[in-house]
CSV table of C-alpha atoms in Angstrom, one decimal:
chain,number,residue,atom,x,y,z
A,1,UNK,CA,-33.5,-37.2,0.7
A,2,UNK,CA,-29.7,-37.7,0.1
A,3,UNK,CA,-27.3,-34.7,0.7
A,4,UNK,CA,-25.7,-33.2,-2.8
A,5,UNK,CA,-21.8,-33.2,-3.6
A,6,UNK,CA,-22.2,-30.3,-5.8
A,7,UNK,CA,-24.2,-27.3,-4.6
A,8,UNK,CA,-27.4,-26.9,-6.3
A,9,UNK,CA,-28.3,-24.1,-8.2
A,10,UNK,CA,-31.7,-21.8,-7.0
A,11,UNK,CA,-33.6,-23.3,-10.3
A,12,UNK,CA,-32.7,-27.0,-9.2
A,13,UNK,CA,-33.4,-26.5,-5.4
A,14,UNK,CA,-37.2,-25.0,-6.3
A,15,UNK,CA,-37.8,-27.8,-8.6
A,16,UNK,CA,-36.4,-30.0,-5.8
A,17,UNK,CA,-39.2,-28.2,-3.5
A,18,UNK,CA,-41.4,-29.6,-6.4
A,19,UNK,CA,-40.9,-33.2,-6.7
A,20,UNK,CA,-41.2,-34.2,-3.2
A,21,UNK,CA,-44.8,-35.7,-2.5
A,22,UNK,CA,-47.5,-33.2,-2.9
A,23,UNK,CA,-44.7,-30.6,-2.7
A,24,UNK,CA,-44.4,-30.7,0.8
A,25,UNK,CA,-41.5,-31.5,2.9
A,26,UNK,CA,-41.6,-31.2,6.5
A,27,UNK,CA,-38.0,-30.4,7.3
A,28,UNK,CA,-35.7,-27.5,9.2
A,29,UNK,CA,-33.3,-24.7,7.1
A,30,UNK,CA,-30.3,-26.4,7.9
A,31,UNK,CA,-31.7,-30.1,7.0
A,32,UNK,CA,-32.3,-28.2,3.4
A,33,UNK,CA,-29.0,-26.4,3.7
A,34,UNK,CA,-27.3,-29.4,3.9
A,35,UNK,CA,-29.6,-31.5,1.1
A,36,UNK,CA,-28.8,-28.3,-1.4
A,37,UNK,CA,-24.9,-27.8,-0.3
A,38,UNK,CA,-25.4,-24.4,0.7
A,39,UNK,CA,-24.2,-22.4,3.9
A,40,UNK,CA,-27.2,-21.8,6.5
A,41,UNK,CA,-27.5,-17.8,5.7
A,42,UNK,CA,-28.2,-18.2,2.1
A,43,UNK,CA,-30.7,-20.8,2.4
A,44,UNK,CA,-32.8,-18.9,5.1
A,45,UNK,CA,-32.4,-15.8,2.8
A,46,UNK,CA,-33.4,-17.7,-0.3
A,47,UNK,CA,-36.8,-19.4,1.6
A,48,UNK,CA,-37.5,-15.9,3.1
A,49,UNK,CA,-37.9,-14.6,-0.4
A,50,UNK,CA,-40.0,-17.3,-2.0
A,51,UNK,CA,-42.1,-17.1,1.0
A,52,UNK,CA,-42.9,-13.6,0.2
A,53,UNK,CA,-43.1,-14.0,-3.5
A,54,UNK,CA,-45.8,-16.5,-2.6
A,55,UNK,CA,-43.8,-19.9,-4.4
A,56,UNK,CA,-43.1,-21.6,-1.1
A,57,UNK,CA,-45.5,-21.8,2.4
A,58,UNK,CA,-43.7,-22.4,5.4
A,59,UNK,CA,-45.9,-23.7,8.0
A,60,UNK,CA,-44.7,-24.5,12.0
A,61,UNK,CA,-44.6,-28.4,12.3
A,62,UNK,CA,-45.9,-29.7,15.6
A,63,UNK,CA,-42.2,-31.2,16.2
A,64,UNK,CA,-40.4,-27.6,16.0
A,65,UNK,CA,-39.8,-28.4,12.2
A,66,UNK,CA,-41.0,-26.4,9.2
A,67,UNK,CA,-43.4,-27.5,6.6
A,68,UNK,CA,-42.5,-26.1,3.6
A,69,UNK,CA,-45.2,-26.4,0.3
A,70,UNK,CA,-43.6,-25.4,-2.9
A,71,UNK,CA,-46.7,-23.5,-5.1
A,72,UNK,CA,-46.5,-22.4,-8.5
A,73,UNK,CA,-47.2,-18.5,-8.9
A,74,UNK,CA,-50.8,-18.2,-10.5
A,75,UNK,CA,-49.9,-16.2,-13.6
A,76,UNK,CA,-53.3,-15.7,-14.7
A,77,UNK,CA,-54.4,-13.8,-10.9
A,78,UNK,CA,-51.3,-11.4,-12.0
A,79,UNK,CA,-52.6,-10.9,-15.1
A,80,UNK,CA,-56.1,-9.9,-14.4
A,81,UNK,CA,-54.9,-7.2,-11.7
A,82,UNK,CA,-52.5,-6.0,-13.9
A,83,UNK,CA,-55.1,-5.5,-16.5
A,84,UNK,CA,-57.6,-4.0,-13.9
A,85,UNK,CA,-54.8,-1.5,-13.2
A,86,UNK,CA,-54.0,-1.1,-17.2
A,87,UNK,CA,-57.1,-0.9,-18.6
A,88,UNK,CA,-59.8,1.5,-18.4
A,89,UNK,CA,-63.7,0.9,-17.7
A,90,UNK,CA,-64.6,2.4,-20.5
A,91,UNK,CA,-63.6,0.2,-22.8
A,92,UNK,CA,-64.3,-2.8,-20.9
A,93,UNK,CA,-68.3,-1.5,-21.5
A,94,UNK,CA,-68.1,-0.6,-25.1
A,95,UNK,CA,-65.8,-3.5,-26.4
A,96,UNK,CA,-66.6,-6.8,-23.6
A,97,UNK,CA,-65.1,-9.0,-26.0
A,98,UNK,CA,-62.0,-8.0,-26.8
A,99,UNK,CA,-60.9,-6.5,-23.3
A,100,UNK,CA,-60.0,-10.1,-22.0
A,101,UNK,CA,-57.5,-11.0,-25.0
A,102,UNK,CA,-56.4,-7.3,-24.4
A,103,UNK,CA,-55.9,-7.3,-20.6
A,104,UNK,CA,-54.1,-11.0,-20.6
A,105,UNK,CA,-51.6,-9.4,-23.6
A,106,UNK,CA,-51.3,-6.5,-21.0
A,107,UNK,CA,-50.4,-8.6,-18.3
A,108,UNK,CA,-47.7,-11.0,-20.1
A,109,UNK,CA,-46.2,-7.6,-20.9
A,110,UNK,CA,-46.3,-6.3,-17.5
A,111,UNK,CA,-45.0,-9.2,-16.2
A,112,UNK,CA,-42.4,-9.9,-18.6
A,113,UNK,CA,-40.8,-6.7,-17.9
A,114,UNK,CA,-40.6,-7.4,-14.5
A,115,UNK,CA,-39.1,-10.5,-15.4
A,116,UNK,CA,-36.7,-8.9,-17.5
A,117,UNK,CA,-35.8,-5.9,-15.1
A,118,UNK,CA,-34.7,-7.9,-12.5
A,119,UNK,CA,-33.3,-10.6,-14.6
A,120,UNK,CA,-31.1,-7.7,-15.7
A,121,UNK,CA,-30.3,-6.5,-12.1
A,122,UNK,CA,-29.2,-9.6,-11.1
A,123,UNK,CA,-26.6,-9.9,-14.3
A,124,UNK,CA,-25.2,-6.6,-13.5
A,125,UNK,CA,-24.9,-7.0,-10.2
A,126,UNK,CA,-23.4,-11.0,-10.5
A,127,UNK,CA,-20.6,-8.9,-13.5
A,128,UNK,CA,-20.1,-6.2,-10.4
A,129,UNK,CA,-19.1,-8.7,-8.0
A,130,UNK,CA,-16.8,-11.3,-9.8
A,131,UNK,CA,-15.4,-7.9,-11.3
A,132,UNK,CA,-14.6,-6.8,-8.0
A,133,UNK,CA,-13.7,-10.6,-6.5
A,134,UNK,CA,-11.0,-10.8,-10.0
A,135,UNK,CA,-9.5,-7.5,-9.2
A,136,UNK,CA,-8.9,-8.2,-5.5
A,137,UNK,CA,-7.3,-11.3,-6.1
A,138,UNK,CA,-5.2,-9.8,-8.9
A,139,UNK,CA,-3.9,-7.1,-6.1
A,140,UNK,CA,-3.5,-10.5,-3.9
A,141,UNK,CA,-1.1,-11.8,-6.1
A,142,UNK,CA,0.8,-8.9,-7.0
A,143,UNK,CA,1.4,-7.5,-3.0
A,144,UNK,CA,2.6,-11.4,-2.9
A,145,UNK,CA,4.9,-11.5,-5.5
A,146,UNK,CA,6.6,-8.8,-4.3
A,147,UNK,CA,6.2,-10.1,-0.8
A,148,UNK,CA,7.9,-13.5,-2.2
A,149,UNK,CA,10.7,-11.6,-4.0
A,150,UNK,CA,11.6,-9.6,-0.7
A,151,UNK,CA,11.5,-13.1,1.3
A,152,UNK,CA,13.5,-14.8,-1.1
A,153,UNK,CA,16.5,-12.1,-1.4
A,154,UNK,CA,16.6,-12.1,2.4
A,155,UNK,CA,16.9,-15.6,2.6
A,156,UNK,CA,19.1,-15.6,0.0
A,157,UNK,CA,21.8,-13.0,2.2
A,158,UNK,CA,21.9,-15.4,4.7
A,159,UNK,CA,23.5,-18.4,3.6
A,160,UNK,CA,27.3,-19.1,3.7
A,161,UNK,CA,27.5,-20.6,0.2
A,162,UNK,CA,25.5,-20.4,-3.5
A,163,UNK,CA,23.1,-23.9,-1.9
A,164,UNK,CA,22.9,-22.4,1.5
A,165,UNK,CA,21.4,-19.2,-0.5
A,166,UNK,CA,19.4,-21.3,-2.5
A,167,UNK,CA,17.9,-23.7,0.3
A,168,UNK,CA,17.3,-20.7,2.5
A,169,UNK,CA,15.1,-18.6,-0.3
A,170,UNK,CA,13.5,-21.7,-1.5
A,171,UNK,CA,12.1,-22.1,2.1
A,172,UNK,CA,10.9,-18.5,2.3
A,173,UNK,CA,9.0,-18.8,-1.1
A,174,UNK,CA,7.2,-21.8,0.2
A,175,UNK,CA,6.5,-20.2,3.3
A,176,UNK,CA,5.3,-16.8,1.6
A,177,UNK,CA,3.2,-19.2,-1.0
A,178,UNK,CA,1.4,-21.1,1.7
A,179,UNK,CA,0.6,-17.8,3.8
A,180,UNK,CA,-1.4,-16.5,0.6
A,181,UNK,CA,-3.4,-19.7,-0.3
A,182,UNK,CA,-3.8,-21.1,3.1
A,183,UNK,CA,-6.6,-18.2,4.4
A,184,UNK,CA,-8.9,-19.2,1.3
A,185,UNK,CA,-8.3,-22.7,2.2
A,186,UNK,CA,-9.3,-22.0,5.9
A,187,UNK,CA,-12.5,-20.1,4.5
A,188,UNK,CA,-13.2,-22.9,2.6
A,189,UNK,CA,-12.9,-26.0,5.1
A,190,UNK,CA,-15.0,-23.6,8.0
A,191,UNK,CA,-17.9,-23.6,5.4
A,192,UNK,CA,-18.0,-26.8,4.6
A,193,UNK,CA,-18.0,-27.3,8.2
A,194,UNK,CA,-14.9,-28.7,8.7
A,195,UNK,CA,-14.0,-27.2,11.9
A,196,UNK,CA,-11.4,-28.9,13.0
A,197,UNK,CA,-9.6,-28.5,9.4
A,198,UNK,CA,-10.2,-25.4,9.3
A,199,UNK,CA,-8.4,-24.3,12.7
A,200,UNK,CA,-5.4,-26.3,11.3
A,201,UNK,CA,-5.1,-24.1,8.4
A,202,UNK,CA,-5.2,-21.1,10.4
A,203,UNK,CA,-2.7,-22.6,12.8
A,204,UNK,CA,-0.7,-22.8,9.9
A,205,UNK,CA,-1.1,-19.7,8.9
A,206,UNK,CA,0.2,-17.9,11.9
A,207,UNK,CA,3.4,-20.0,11.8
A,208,UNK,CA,4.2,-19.4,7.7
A,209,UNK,CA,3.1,-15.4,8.7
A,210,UNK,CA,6.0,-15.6,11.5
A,211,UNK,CA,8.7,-16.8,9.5
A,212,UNK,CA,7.5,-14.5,6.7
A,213,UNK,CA,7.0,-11.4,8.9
A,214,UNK,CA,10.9,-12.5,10.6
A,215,UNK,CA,12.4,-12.4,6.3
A,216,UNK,CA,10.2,-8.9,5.7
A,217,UNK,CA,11.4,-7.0,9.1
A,218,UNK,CA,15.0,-8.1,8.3
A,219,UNK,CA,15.0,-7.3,4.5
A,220,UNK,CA,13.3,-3.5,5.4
A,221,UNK,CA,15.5,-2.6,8.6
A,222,UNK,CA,19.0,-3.5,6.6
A,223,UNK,CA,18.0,-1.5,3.6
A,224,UNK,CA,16.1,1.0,5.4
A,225,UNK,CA,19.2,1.4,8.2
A,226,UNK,CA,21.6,1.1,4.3
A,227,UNK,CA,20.1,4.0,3.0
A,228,UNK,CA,19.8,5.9,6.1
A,229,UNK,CA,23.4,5.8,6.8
A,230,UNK,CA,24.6,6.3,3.2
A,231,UNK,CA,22.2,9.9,3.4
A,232,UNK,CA,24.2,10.5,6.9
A,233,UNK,CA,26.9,10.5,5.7
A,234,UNK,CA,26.4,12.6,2.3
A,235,UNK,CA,24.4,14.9,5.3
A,236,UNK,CA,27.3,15.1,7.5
A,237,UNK,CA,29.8,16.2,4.7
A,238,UNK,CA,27.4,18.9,3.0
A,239,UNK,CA,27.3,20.3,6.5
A,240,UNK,CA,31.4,19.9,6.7
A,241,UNK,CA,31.5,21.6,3.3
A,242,UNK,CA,28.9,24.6,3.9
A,243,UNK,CA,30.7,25.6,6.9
A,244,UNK,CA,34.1,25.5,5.7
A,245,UNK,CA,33.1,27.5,2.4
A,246,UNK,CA,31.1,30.2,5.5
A,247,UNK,CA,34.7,30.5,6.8
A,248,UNK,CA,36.1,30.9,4.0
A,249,UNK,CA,34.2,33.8,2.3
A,250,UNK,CA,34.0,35.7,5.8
A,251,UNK,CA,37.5,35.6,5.9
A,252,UNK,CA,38.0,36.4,1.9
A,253,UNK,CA,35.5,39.2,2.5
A,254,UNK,CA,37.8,41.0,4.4
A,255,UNK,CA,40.9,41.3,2.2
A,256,UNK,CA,41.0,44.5,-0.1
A,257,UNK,CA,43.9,44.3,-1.6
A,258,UNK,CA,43.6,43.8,-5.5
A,259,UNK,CA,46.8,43.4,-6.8
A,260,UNK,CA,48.2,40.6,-7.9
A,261,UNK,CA,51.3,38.8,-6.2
A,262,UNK,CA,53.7,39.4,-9.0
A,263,UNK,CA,52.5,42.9,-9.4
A,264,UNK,CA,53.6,43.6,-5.8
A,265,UNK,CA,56.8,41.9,-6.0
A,266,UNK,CA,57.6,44.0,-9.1
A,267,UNK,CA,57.1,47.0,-6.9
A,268,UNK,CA,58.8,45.8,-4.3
A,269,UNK,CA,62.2,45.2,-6.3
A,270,UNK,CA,61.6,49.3,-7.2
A,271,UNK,CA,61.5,50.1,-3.5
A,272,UNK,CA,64.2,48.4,-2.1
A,273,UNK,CA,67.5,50.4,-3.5
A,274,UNK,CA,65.6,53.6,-1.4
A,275,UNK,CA,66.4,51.7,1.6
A,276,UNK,CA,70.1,50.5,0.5
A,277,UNK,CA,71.6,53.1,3.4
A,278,UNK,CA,70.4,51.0,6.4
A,279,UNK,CA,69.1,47.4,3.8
A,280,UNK,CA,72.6,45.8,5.6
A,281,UNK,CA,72.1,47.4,9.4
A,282,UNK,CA,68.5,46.2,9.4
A,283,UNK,CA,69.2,42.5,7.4
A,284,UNK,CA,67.4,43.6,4.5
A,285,UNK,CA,64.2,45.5,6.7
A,286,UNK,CA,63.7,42.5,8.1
A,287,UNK,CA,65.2,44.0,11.8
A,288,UNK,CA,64.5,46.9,12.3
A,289,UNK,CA,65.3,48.7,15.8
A,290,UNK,CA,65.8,52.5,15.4
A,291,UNK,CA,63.1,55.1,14.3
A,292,UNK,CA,65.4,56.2,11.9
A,293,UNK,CA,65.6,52.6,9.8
A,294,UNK,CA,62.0,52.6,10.6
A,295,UNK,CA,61.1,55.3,8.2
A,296,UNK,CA,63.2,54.1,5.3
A,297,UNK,CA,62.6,50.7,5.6
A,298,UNK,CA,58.3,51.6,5.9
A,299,UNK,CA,57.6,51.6,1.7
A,300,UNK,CA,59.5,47.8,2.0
A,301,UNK,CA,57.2,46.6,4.9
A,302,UNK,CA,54.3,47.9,3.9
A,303,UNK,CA,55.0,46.1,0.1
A,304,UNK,CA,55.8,42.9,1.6
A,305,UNK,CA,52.9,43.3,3.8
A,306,UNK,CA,51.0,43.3,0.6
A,307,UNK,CA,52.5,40.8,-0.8
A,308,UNK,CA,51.7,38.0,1.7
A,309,UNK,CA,47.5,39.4,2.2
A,310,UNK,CA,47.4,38.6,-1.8
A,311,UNK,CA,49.2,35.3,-1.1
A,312,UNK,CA,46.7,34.5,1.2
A,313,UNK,CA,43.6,36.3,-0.8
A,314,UNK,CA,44.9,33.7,-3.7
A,315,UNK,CA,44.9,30.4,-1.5
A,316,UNK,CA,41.2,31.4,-0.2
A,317,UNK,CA,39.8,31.8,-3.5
A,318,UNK,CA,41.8,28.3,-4.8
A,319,UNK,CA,39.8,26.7,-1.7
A,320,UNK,CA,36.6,28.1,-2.4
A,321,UNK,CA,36.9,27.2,-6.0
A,322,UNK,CA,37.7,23.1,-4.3
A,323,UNK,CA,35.0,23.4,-1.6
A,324,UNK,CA,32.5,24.6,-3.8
A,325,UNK,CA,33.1,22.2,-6.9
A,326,UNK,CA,33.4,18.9,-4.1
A,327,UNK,CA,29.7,20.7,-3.2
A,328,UNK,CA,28.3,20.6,-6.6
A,329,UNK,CA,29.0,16.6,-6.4
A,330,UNK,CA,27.0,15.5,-3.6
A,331,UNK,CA,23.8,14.8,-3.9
A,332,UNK,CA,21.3,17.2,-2.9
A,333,UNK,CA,20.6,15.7,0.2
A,334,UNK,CA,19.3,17.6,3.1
A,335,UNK,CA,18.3,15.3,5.7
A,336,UNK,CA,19.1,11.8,6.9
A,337,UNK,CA,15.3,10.8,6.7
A,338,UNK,CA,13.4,13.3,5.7
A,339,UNK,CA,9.9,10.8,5.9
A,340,UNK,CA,10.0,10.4,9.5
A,341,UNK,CA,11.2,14.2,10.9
A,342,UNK,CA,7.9,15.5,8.3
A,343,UNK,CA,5.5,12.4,9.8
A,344,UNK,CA,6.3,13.0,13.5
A,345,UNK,CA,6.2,16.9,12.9
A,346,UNK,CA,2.6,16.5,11.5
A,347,UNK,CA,1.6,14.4,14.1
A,348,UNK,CA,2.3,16.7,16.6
A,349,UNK,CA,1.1,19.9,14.8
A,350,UNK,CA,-2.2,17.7,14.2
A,351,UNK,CA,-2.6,16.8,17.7
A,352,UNK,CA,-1.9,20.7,18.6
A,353,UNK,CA,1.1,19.3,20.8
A,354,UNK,CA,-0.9,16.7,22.7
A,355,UNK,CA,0.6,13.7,21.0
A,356,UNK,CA,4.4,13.5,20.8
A,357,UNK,CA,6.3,11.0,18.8
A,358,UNK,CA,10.4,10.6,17.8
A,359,UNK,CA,12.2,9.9,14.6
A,360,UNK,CA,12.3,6.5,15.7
A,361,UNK,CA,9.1,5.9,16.4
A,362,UNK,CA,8.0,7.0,13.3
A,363,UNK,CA,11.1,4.4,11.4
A,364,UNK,CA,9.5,1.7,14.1
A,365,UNK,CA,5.9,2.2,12.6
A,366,UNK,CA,7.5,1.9,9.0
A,367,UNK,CA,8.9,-0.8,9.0
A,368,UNK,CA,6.0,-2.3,11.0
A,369,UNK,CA,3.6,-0.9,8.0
A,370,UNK,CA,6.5,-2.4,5.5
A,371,UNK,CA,6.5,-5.8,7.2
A,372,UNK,CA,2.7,-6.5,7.3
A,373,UNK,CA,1.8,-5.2,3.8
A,374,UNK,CA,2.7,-8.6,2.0
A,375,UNK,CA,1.5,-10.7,4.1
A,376,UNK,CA,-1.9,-9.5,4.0
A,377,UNK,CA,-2.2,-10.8,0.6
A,378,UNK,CA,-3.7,-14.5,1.9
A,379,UNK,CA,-6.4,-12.4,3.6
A,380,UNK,CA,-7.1,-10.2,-0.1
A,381,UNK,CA,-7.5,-13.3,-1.8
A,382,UNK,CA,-9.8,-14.8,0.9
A,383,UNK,CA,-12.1,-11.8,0.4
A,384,UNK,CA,-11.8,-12.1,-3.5
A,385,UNK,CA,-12.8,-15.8,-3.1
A,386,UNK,CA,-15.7,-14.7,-1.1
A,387,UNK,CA,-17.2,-11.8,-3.1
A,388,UNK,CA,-16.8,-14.2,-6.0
A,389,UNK,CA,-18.5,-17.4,-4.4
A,390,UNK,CA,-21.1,-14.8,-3.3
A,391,UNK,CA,-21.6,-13.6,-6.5
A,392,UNK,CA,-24.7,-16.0,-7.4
């Protein structure tokens, strides 16, 4: 008995069973694991169900080994209980010469069906699983492309010159490349029981995840802490702007006077002559001392009082008009991060107020979530590779 380079398939492996002497091989599962070039689980599945289909008998050896005797299934048993099940008594009596051709047709049908059902079973469920192994590693690939892009633009930021960029990227590609392939490889070497290659690869691994997590966390906290500033800042002068226009219009909502400037100046020029007796004792109404002057010079005040309200009214409404239109151009931008205030507030209302968390936490946690992401793609395409191996 030689071990095989290529795994066998369940057909050759039974017909294996078959050609030994007598079809009997005294032997232990993993001795046939190894002969086959399977993994232990899925030949002790496999010789579990052809024990209890009744092709192999597994006797205890006096040495702790198994005996295993490879049978072939007696059709024609089958086919007579089928056709004691199908057919009825009655006609066995009145027609004993045709019921045996009938019942052994019966039986081929019966058995061919079963044949058939489960041959059909096994297809859909073999096109279910390397469905489901293709579309995993297709989600592998993409969360590592962008994982690789990410890497290489950091890297890229942090050289001093255009080959400093490039040397620096190149070496997080390769490091992103080899965390996505070198799970699979892992997988791969531990079932071929390679150990100790095995544990290298995942040695490796944790050192290409390191410098890939140390690219990810610095590409998301610059642009996250970017963008978080930039909305700061637009935050900061919408809140500058709405309180200046609040002053504004509270003070504007308390000037009645409606006429205009030049209006009030027209009026004024009309006024003035009825105050020429004291205009040159008082220096033009402007000081006034006596009760007498006070009276003629009251028409004049009370105009150029007028006149410098409407001034005034007509400043505030030119810097409302300028607060307002600066307003319009800002973005509509109410909060510097809006995610983490809503996140930590639904924690807490969640929790009913047992479990409190900050803004920061919640940025911490993102970026966490942010970093790990893409570099979870070498563990995706390790599952895809096992649902697909899996899929016989």
């Amino acid at each position: 008995m030689t071990d095989h380079q290529q795994p066998l398939t369940e057909t050759e492996a039974l017909a294996w069973l078959h050609s030994q002497p007598d079809g009997t091989v005294a032997t232990t599962v993993s001795d046939l694991a190894r002969y086959w070039g399977w993994n232990r689980s899925t030949t002790s599945r496999r010789v579990k169900a052809w024990v209890a289909s009744g092709q192999l008998v597994r006797t205890p050896g006096p040495d702790g080994r198994s005996i295993f005797t490879a049978r072939t299934p007696d059709l024609p048993q089958a086919c007579d209980k089928a056709t004691a099940l199908a057919s009825p008594p009655a006609k066995a009596l009145i027609i004993p010469t045709v019921q045996p051709v009938q019942s052994a047709a019966q039986g081929e049908d019966l058995v061919n069906g079963v044949v058939q059902h489960f041959g059909s079973s096994i297809a859909t469920l073999r096109v279910a699983r390397a469905a489901g192994g293709a579309a995993l590693a297709v989600l592998a690939v993409v969360v590592a492309w962008f994982g690789i892009r990410i890497n290489a633009w950091y890297g890229g930021t942090l050289g001093r010159n255009s080959e400093a960029s490039t040397l620096l990227s190149g070496l997080s590609v390769a490091a992103d490349v080899l965390a996505l392939i070198l799970p699979t490889a892992a997988r791969t070497l531990w079932t071929d029981r390679r150990r100790m290659a095995a544990a290298v690869a995942w040695a490796l691994w944790i050192i290409t995840i390191a410098v890939a997590l140390m690219a990810t966390v610095g590409f998301a906290a610059l642009n996250i802490a970017d963008t978080t500033a930039a909305r700061a800042k637009t935050v900061t002068e919408r809140a500058a702007l709405t309180a200046r226009i609040e002053r504004l219009r509270t003070e504007r909502s308390g000037i009645t006077e409606s006429r205009s400037v030049a209006a009030i100046e027209a009026e004024l020029q009309r006024t003035q002559p009825g105050a020429a007796a004291v205009w040159r004792a008082t220096a033009g109404c402007r000081d006034v001392t006596l009760p007498a002057s006070g009276e003629v010079c009251a028409p004049v005040l009370a105009l150029r009082q007028a006149q410098a309200t409407a001034e005034r009214r007509d400043v505030l409404d030119a810097d409302l008009r300028e607060a307002e239109s600066q307003l319009q151009l800002l973005p509509a931008v109410i909060a510097t991060d809006p995610q983490v205030d809503v996140a930590a507030r639904l924690i807490s209302w969640m929790s009913f107020g047992l479990i409190t968390v900050t803004s920061n936490d919640i940025n911490l946690a993102r970026i966490a979530g942010m970093t790990l992401v893409p570099q979870l793609a070498g563990l995706v395409l390790m599952l895809a590779a096992t649902i697909w191996q899996s899929r016989e």
